[in-house]
mmCIF file of C-alpha atoms and ligand atoms in Angstrom:
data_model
loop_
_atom_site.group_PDB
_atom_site.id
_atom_site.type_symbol
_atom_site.label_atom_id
_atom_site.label_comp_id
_atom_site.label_asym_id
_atom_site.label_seq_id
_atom_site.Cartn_x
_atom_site.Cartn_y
_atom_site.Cartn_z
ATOM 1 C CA UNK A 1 -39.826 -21.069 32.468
ATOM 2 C CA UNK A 2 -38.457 -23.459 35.777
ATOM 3 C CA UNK A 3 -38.556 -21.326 39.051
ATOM 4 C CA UNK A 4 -34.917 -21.669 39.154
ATOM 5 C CA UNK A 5 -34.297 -19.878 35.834
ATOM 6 C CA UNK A 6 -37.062 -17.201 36.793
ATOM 7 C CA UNK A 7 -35.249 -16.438 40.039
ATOM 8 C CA UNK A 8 -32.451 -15.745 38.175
ATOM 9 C CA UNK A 9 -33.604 -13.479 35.455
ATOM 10 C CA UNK A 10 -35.488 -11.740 38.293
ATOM 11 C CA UNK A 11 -32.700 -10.383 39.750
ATOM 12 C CA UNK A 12 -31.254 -9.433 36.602
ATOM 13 C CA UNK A 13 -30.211 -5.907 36.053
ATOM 14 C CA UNK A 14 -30.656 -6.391 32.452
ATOM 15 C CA UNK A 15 -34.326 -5.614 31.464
ATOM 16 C CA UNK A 16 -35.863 -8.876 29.422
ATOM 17 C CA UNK A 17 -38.959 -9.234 27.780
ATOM 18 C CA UNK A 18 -40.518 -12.329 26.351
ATOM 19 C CA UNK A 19 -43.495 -12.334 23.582
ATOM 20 C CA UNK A 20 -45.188 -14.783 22.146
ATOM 21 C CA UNK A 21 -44.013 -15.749 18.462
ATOM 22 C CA UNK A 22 -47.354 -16.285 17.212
ATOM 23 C CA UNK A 23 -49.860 -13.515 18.467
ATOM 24 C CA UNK A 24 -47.360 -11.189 20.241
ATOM 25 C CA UNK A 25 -48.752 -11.119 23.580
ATOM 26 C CA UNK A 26 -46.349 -10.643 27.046
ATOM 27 C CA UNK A 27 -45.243 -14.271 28.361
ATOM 28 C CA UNK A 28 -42.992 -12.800 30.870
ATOM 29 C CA UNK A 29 -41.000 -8.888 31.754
ATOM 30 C CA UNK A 30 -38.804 -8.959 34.750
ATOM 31 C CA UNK A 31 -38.548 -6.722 37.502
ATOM 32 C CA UNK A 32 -35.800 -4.667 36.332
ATOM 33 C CA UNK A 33 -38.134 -3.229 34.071
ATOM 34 C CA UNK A 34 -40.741 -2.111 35.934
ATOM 35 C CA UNK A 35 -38.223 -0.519 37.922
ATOM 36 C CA UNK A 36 -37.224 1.489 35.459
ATOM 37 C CA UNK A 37 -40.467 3.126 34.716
ATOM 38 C CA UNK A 38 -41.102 2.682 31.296
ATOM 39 C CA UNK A 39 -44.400 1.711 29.989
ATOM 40 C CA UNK A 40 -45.166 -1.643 28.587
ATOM 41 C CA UNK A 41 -47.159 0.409 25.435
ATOM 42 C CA UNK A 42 -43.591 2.459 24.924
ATOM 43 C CA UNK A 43 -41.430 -0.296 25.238
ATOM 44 C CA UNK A 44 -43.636 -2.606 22.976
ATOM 45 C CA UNK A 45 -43.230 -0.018 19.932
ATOM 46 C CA UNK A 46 -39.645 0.337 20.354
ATOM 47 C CA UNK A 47 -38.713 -3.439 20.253
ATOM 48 C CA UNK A 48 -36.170 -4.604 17.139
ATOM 49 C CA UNK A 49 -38.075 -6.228 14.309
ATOM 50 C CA UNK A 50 -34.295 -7.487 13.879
ATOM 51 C CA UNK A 51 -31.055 -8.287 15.232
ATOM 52 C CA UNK A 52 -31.023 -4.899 17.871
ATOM 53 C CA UNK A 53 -31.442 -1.328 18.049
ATOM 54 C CA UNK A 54 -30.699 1.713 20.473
ATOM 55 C CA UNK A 55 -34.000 4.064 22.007
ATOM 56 C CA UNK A 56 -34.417 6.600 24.321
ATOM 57 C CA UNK A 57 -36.484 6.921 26.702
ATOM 58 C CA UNK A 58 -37.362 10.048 28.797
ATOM 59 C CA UNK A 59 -33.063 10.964 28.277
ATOM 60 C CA UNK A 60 -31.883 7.480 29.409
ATOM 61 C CA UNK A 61 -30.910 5.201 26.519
ATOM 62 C CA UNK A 62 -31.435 1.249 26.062
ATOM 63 C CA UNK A 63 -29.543 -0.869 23.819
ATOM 64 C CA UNK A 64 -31.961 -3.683 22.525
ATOM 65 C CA UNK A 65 -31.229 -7.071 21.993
ATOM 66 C CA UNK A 66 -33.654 -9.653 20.162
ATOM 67 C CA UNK A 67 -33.171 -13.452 19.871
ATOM 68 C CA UNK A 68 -35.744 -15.916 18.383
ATOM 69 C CA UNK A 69 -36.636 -19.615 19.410
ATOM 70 C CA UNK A 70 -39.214 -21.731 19.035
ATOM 71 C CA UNK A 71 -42.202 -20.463 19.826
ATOM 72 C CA UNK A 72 -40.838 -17.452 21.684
ATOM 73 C CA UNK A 73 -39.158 -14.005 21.015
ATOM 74 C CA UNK A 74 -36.788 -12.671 23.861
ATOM 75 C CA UNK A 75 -35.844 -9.044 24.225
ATOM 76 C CA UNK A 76 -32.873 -8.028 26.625
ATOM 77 C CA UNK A 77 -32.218 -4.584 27.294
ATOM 78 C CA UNK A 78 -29.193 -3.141 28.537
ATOM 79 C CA UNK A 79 -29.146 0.553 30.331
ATOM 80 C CA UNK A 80 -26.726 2.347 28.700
ATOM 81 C CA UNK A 81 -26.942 5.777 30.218
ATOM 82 C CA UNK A 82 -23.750 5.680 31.501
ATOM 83 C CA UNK A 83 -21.740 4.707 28.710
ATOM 84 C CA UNK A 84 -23.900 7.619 26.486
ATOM 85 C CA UNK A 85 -22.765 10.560 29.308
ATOM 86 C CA UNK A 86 -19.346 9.155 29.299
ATOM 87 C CA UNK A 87 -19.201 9.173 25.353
ATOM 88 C CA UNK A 88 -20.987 12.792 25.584
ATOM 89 C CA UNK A 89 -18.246 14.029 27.698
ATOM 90 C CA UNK A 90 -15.707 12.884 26.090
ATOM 91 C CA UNK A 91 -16.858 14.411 23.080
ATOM 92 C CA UNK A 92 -17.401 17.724 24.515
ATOM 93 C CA UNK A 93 -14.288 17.783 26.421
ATOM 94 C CA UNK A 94 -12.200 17.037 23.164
ATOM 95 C CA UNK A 95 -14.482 19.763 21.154
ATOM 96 C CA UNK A 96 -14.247 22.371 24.205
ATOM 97 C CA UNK A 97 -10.563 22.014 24.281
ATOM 98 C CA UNK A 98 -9.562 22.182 20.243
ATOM 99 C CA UNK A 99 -12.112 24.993 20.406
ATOM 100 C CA UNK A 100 -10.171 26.945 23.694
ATOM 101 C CA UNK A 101 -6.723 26.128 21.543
ATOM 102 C CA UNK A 102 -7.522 27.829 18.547
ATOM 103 C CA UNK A 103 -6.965 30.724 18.791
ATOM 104 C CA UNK A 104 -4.090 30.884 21.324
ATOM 105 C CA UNK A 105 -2.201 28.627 18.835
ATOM 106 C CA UNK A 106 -3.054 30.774 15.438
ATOM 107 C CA UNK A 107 -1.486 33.790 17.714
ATOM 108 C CA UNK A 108 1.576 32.261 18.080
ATOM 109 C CA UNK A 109 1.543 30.851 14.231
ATOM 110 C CA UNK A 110 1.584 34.539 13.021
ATOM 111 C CA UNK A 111 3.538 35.965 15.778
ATOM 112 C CA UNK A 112 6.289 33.013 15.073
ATOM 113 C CA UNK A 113 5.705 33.838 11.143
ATOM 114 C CA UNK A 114 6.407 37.535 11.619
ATOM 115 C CA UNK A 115 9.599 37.340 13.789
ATOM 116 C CA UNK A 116 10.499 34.223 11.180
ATOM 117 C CA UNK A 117 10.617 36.669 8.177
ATOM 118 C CA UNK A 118 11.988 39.609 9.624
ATOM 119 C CA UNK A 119 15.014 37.302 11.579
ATOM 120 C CA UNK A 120 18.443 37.546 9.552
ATOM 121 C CA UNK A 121 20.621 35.773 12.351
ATOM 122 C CA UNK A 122 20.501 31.997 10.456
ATOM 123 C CA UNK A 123 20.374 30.545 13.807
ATOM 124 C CA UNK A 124 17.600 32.459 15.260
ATOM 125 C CA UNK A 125 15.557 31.530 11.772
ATOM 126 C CA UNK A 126 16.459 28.106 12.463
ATOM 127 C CA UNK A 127 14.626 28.142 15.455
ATOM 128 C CA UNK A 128 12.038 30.414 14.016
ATOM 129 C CA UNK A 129 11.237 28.024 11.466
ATOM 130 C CA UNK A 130 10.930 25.209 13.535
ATOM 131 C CA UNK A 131 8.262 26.943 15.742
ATOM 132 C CA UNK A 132 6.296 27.999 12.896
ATOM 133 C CA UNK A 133 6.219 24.065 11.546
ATOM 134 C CA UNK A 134 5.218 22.657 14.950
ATOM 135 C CA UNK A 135 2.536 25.393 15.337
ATOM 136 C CA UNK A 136 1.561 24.425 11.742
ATOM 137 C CA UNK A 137 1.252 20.676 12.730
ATOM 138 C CA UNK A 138 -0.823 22.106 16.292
ATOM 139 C CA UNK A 139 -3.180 24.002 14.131
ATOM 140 C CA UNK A 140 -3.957 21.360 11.511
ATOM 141 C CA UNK A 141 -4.284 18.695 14.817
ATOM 142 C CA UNK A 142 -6.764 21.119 16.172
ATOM 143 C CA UNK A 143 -8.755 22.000 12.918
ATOM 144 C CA UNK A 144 -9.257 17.796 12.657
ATOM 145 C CA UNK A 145 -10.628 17.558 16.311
ATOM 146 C CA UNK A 146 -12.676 20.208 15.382
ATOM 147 C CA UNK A 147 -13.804 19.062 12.103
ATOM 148 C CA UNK A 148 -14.851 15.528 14.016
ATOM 149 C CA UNK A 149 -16.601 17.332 16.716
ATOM 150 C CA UNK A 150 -19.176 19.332 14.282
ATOM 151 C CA UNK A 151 -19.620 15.797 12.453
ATOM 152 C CA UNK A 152 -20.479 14.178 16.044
ATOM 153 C CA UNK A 153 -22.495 16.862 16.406
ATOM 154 C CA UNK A 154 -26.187 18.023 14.959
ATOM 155 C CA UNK A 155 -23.827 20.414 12.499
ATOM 156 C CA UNK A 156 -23.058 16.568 11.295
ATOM 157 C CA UNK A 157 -26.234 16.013 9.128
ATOM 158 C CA UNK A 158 -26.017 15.802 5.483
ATOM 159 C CA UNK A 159 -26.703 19.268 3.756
ATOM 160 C CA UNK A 160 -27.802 17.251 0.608
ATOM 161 C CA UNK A 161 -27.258 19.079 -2.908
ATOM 162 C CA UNK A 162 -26.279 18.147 -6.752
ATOM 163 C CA UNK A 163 -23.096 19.012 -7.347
ATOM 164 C CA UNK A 164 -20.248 18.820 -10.252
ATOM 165 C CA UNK A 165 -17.539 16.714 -8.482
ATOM 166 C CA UNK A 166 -15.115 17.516 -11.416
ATOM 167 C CA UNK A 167 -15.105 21.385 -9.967
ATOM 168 C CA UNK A 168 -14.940 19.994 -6.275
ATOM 169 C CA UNK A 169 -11.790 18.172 -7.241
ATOM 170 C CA UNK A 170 -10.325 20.761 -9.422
ATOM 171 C CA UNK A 171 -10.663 23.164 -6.430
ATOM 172 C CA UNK A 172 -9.320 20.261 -3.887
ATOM 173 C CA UNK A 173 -6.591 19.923 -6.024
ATOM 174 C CA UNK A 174 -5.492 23.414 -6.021
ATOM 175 C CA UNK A 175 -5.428 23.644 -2.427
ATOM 176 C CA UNK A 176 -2.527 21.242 -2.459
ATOM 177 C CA UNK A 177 -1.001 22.166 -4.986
ATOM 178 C CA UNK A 178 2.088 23.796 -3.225
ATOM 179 C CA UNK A 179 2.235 20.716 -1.419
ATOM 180 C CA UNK A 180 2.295 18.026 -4.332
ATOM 181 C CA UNK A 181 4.927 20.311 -5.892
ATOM 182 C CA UNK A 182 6.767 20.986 -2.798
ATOM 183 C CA UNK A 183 6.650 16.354 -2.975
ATOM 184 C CA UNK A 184 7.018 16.704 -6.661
ATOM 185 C CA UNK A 185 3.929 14.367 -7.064
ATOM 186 C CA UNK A 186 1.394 15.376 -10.154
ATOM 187 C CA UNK A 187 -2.368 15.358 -9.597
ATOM 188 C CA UNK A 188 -4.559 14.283 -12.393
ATOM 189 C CA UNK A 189 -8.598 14.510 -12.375
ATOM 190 C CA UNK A 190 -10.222 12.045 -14.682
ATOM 191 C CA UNK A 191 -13.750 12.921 -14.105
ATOM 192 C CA UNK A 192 -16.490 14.669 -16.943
ATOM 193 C CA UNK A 193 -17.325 17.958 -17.337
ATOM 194 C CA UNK A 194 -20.684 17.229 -16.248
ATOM 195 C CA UNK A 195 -20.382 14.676 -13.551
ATOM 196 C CA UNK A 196 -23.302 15.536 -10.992
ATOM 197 C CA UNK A 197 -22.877 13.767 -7.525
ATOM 198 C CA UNK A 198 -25.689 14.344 -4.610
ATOM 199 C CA UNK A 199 -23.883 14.786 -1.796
ATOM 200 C CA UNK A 200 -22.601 17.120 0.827
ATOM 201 C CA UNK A 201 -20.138 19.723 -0.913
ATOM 202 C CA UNK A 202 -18.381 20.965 1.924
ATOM 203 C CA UNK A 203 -18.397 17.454 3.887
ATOM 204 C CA UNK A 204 -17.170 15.829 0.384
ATOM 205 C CA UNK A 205 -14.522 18.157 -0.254
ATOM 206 C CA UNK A 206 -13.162 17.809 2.881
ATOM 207 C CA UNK A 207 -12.909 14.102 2.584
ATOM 208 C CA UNK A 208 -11.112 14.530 -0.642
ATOM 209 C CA UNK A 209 -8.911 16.706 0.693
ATOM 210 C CA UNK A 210 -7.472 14.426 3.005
ATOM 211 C CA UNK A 211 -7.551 11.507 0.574
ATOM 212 C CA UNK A 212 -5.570 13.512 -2.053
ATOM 213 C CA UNK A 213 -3.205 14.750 0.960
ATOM 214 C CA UNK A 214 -2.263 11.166 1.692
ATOM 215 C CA UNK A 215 -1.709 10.424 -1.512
ATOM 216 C CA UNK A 216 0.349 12.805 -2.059
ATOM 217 C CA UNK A 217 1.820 12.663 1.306
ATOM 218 C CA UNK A 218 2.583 8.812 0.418
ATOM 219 C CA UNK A 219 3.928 9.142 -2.871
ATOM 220 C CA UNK A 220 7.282 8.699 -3.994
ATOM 221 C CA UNK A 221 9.321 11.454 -5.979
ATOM 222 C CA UNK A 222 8.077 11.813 -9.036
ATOM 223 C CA UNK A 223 4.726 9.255 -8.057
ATOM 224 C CA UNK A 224 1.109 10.019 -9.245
ATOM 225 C CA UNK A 225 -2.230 10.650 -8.195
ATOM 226 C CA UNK A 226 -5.380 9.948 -9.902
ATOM 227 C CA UNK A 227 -8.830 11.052 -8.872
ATOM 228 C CA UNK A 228 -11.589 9.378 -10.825
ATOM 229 C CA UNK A 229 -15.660 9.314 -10.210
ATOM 230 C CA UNK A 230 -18.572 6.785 -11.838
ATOM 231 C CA UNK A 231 -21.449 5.506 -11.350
ATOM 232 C CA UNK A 232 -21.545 1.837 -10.180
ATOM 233 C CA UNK A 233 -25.350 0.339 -9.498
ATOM 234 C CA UNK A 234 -26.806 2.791 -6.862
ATOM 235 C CA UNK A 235 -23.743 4.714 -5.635
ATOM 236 C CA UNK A 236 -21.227 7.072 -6.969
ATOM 237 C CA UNK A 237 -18.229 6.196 -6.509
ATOM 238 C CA UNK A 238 -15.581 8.789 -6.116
ATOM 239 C CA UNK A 239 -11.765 7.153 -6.222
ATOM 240 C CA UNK A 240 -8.187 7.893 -5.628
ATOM 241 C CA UNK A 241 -5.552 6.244 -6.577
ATOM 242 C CA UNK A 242 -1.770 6.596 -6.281
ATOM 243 C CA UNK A 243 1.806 5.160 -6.877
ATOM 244 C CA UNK A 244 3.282 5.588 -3.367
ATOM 245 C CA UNK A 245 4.556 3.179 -0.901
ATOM 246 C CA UNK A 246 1.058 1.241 -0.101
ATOM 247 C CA UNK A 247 -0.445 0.074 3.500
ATOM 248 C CA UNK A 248 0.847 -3.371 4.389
ATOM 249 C CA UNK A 249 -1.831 -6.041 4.682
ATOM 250 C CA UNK A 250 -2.033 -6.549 8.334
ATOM 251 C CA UNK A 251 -1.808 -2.228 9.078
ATOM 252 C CA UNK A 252 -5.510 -1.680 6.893
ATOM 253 C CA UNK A 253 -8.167 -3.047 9.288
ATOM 254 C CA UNK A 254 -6.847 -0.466 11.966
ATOM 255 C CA UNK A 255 -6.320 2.615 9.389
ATOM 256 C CA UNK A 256 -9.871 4.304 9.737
ATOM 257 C CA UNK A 257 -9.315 4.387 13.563
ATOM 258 C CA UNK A 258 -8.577 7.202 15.232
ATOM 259 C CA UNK A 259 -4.747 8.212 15.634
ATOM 260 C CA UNK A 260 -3.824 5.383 14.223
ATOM 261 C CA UNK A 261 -0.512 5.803 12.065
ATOM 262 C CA UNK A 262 1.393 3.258 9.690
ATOM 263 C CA UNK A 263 4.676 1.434 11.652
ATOM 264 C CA UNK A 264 6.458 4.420 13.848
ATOM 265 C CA UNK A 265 9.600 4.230 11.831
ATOM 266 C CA UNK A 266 7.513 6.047 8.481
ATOM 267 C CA UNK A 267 5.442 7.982 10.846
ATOM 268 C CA UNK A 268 8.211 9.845 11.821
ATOM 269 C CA UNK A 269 9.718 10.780 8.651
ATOM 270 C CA UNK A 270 5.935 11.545 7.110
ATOM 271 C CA UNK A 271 4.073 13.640 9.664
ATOM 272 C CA UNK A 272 0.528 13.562 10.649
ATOM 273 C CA UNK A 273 -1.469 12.822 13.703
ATOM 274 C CA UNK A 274 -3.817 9.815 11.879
ATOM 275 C CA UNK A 275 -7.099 11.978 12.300
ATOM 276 C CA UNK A 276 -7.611 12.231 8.258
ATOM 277 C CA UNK A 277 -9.028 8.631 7.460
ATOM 278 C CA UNK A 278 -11.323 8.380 10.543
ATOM 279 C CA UNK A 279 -12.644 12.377 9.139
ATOM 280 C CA UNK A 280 -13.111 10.244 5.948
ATOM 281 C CA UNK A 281 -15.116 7.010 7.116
ATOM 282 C CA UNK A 282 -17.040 9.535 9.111
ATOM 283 C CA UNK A 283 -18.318 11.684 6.375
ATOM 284 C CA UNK A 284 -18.935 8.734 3.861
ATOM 285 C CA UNK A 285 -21.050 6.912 6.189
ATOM 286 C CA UNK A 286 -22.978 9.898 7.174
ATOM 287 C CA UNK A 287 -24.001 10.047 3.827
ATOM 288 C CA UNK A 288 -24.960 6.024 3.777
ATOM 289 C CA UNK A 289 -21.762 4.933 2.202
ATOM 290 C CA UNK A 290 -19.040 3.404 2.961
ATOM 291 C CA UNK A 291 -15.232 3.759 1.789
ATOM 292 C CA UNK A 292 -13.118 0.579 0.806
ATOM 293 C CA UNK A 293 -9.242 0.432 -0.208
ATOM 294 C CA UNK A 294 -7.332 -2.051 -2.131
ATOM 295 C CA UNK A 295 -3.229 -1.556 -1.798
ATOM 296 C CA UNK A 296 -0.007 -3.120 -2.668
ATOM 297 C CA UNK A 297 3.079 -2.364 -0.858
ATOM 298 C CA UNK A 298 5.956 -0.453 -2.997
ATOM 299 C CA UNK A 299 3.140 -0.091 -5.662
ATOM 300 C CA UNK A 300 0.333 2.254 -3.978
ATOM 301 C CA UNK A 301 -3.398 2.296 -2.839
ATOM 302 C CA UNK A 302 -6.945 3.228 -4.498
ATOM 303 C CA UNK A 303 -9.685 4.635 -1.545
ATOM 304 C CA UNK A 304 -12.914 4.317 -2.982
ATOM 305 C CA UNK A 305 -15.762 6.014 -1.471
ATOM 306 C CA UNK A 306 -19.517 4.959 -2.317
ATOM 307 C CA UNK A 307 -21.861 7.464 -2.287
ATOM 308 C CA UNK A 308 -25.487 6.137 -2.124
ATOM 309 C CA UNK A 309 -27.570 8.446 -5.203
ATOM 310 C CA UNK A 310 -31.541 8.558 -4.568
HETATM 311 N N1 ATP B 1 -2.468 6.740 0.215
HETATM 312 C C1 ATP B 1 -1.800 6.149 1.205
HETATM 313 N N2 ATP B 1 -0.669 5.440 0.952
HETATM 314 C C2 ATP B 1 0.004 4.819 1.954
HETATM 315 N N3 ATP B 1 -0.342 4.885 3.256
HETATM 316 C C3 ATP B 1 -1.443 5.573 3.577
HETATM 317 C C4 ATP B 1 -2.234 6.246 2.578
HETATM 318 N N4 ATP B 1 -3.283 6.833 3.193
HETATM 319 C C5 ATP B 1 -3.149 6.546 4.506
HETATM 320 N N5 ATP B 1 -2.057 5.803 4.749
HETATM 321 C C6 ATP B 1 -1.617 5.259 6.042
HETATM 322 O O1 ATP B 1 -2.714 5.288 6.943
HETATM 323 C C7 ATP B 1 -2.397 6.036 8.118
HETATM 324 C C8 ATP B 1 -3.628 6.798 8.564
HETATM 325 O O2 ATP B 1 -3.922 7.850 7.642
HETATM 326 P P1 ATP B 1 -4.577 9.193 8.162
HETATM 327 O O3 ATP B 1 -4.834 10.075 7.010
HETATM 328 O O4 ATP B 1 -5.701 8.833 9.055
HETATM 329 O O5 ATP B 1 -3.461 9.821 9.104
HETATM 330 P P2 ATP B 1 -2.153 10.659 8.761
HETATM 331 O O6 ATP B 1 -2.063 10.968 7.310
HETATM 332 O O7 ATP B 1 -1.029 9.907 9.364
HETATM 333 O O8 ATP B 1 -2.387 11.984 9.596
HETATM 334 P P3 ATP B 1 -3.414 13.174 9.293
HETATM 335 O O9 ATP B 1 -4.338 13.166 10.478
HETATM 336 O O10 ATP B 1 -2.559 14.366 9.250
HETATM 337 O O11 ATP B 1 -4.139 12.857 8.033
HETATM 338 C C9 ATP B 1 -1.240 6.939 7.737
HETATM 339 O O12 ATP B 1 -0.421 7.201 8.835
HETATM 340 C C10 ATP B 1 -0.526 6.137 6.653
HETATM 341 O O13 ATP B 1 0.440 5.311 7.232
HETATM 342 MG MG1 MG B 2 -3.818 11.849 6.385
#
């Protein structure tokens, strides 16, 4: 390495390593290192055998990079201990404050319900009813916050078990079944008597639910919704399907995000708060799958969710 380029990686506050390709030994660590008081036997174990990884040591955390050349392999490691406590805290915050809402918000729900049935001025009701749908919306915003908290959480891990996914969906499907009548959708489940998916039942049948719920809440009068499982190589593949208005092209990249809601002019007609898809790309890949969705606008969309089978 020239003295000039030494210098430089000297002072730099990103930790980098350098081994030699052919017997592993130390050509070079840089100061930053050291100063961070990890031993060379630690670190060593930890490195990537490819592209990068994330450790911790002693409760800081290191993102690890690794590049090849010649006859060299170069580590560089990033402290990212602050970005981890920020994350952390904004996690808890969110999950502290849907958990301190709760309840005040499922007091006013029934007190709003009570006084809503026992009004008889039509005005009053009016009003009534309007504060008993906007608490609705509150609670079901809160109950998603929640539900993405526990999955951040250690609650998050897989509770694996063999279950019949043609009962899961039945039961799914008569949760909402006020609602698909209500949208005058119908609900079909094309999946065997005997149809045994390993998985997490409770994490799986909440990620049906809010697949079913958007297609149903997409839907056009009259519209369908299929829900279908199979096999296909490795996975299981659980699918819904549905003849509503579709995603356009350029909206699907961001739809898994967080809040993120189809053009403002639908989202105001159709409510949600755009919690349910990131809830579903959560709890697939938790389980080591991954969820993929083909659409057509004016026709409708098919989520597929792959659920890796050992
Ligand atoms: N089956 C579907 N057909 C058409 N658009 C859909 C469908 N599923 C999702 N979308 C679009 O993707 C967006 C994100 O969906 P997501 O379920 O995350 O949020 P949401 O339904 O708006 O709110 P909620 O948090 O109440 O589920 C929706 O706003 C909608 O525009
Ligand atoms: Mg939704």
């Amino acid at each position: 390495m020239s003295d000039l380029f030494k210098r430089i990686v000297d002072q730099s506050p990103y930790g980098v390593i350098v081994l030699k390709k052919d017997n592993g030994s130390i050509l070079y660590i840089n100061p930053a290192l050291k100063e961070w008081g990890i031993s060379e036997k630690e670190l060593l174990k930890s490195l990537p055998k490819e592209n990068s990884c994330e450790v911790e040591f002693k409760n800081r955390f290191f993102k690890i990079k690794r590049f090849e050349e010649d006859k060299n392999i170069i580590f560089l490691i990033e402290d990212i201990t602050p970005l981890k406590t920020y994350q952390r805290a904004k996690k808890d915050f969110v999950a502290n404050v849907s958990h301190e809402l709760k309840t005040p918000i499922s007091v006013i729900g029934s007190i709003a319900e009570t006084l809503y049935l026992e009004e008889e001025d039509p005005f009053k009701k009016r009003f009534l009813e309007r504060i008993l749908k906007r608490t609705k919306e509150m609670e079901a915003l809160v109950e998603d916050l929640l539900i993405l908290a526990s999955l951040e959480s250690k609650e998050g891990k897989v509770i694996w078990e063999d279950l019949n996914l043609k009962k899961l969906a039945e039961e799914v499907v008569q949760n909402l079944k006020e609602f698909a009548d209500e949208k005058n959708v119908t609900v079909e489940v094309e999946i065997s008597d005997d149809f045994i998916c390993r998985c997490d039942g409770h994490k799986i049948s909440i990620l049906l639910k809010n697949l079913v719920e958007n297609a149903i809440k997409y839907n056009r009068k009259g519209g369908k919704v299929w829900i279908k499982a199979y096999r296909s190589g490795k996975y299981t593949v659980l699918e819904v399907s549905d003849t509503g208005i579709g995603i356009p092209k350029k909206h699907i990249p961001f739809i898994f995000e967080r809040f993120y809601r189809v053009d403002k002019s639908r989202s105001r007609e159709i409510r949600g708060t755009g919690l349910g898809l990131s809830i579903v790309k959560h709890i697939a890949l938790i389980h080591g799958g991954k969820v993929e969705v083909e659409s057509e606008e004016g026709k409708g969309s098919t989520f597929r969710v792959f659920i890796p089978q050992f």
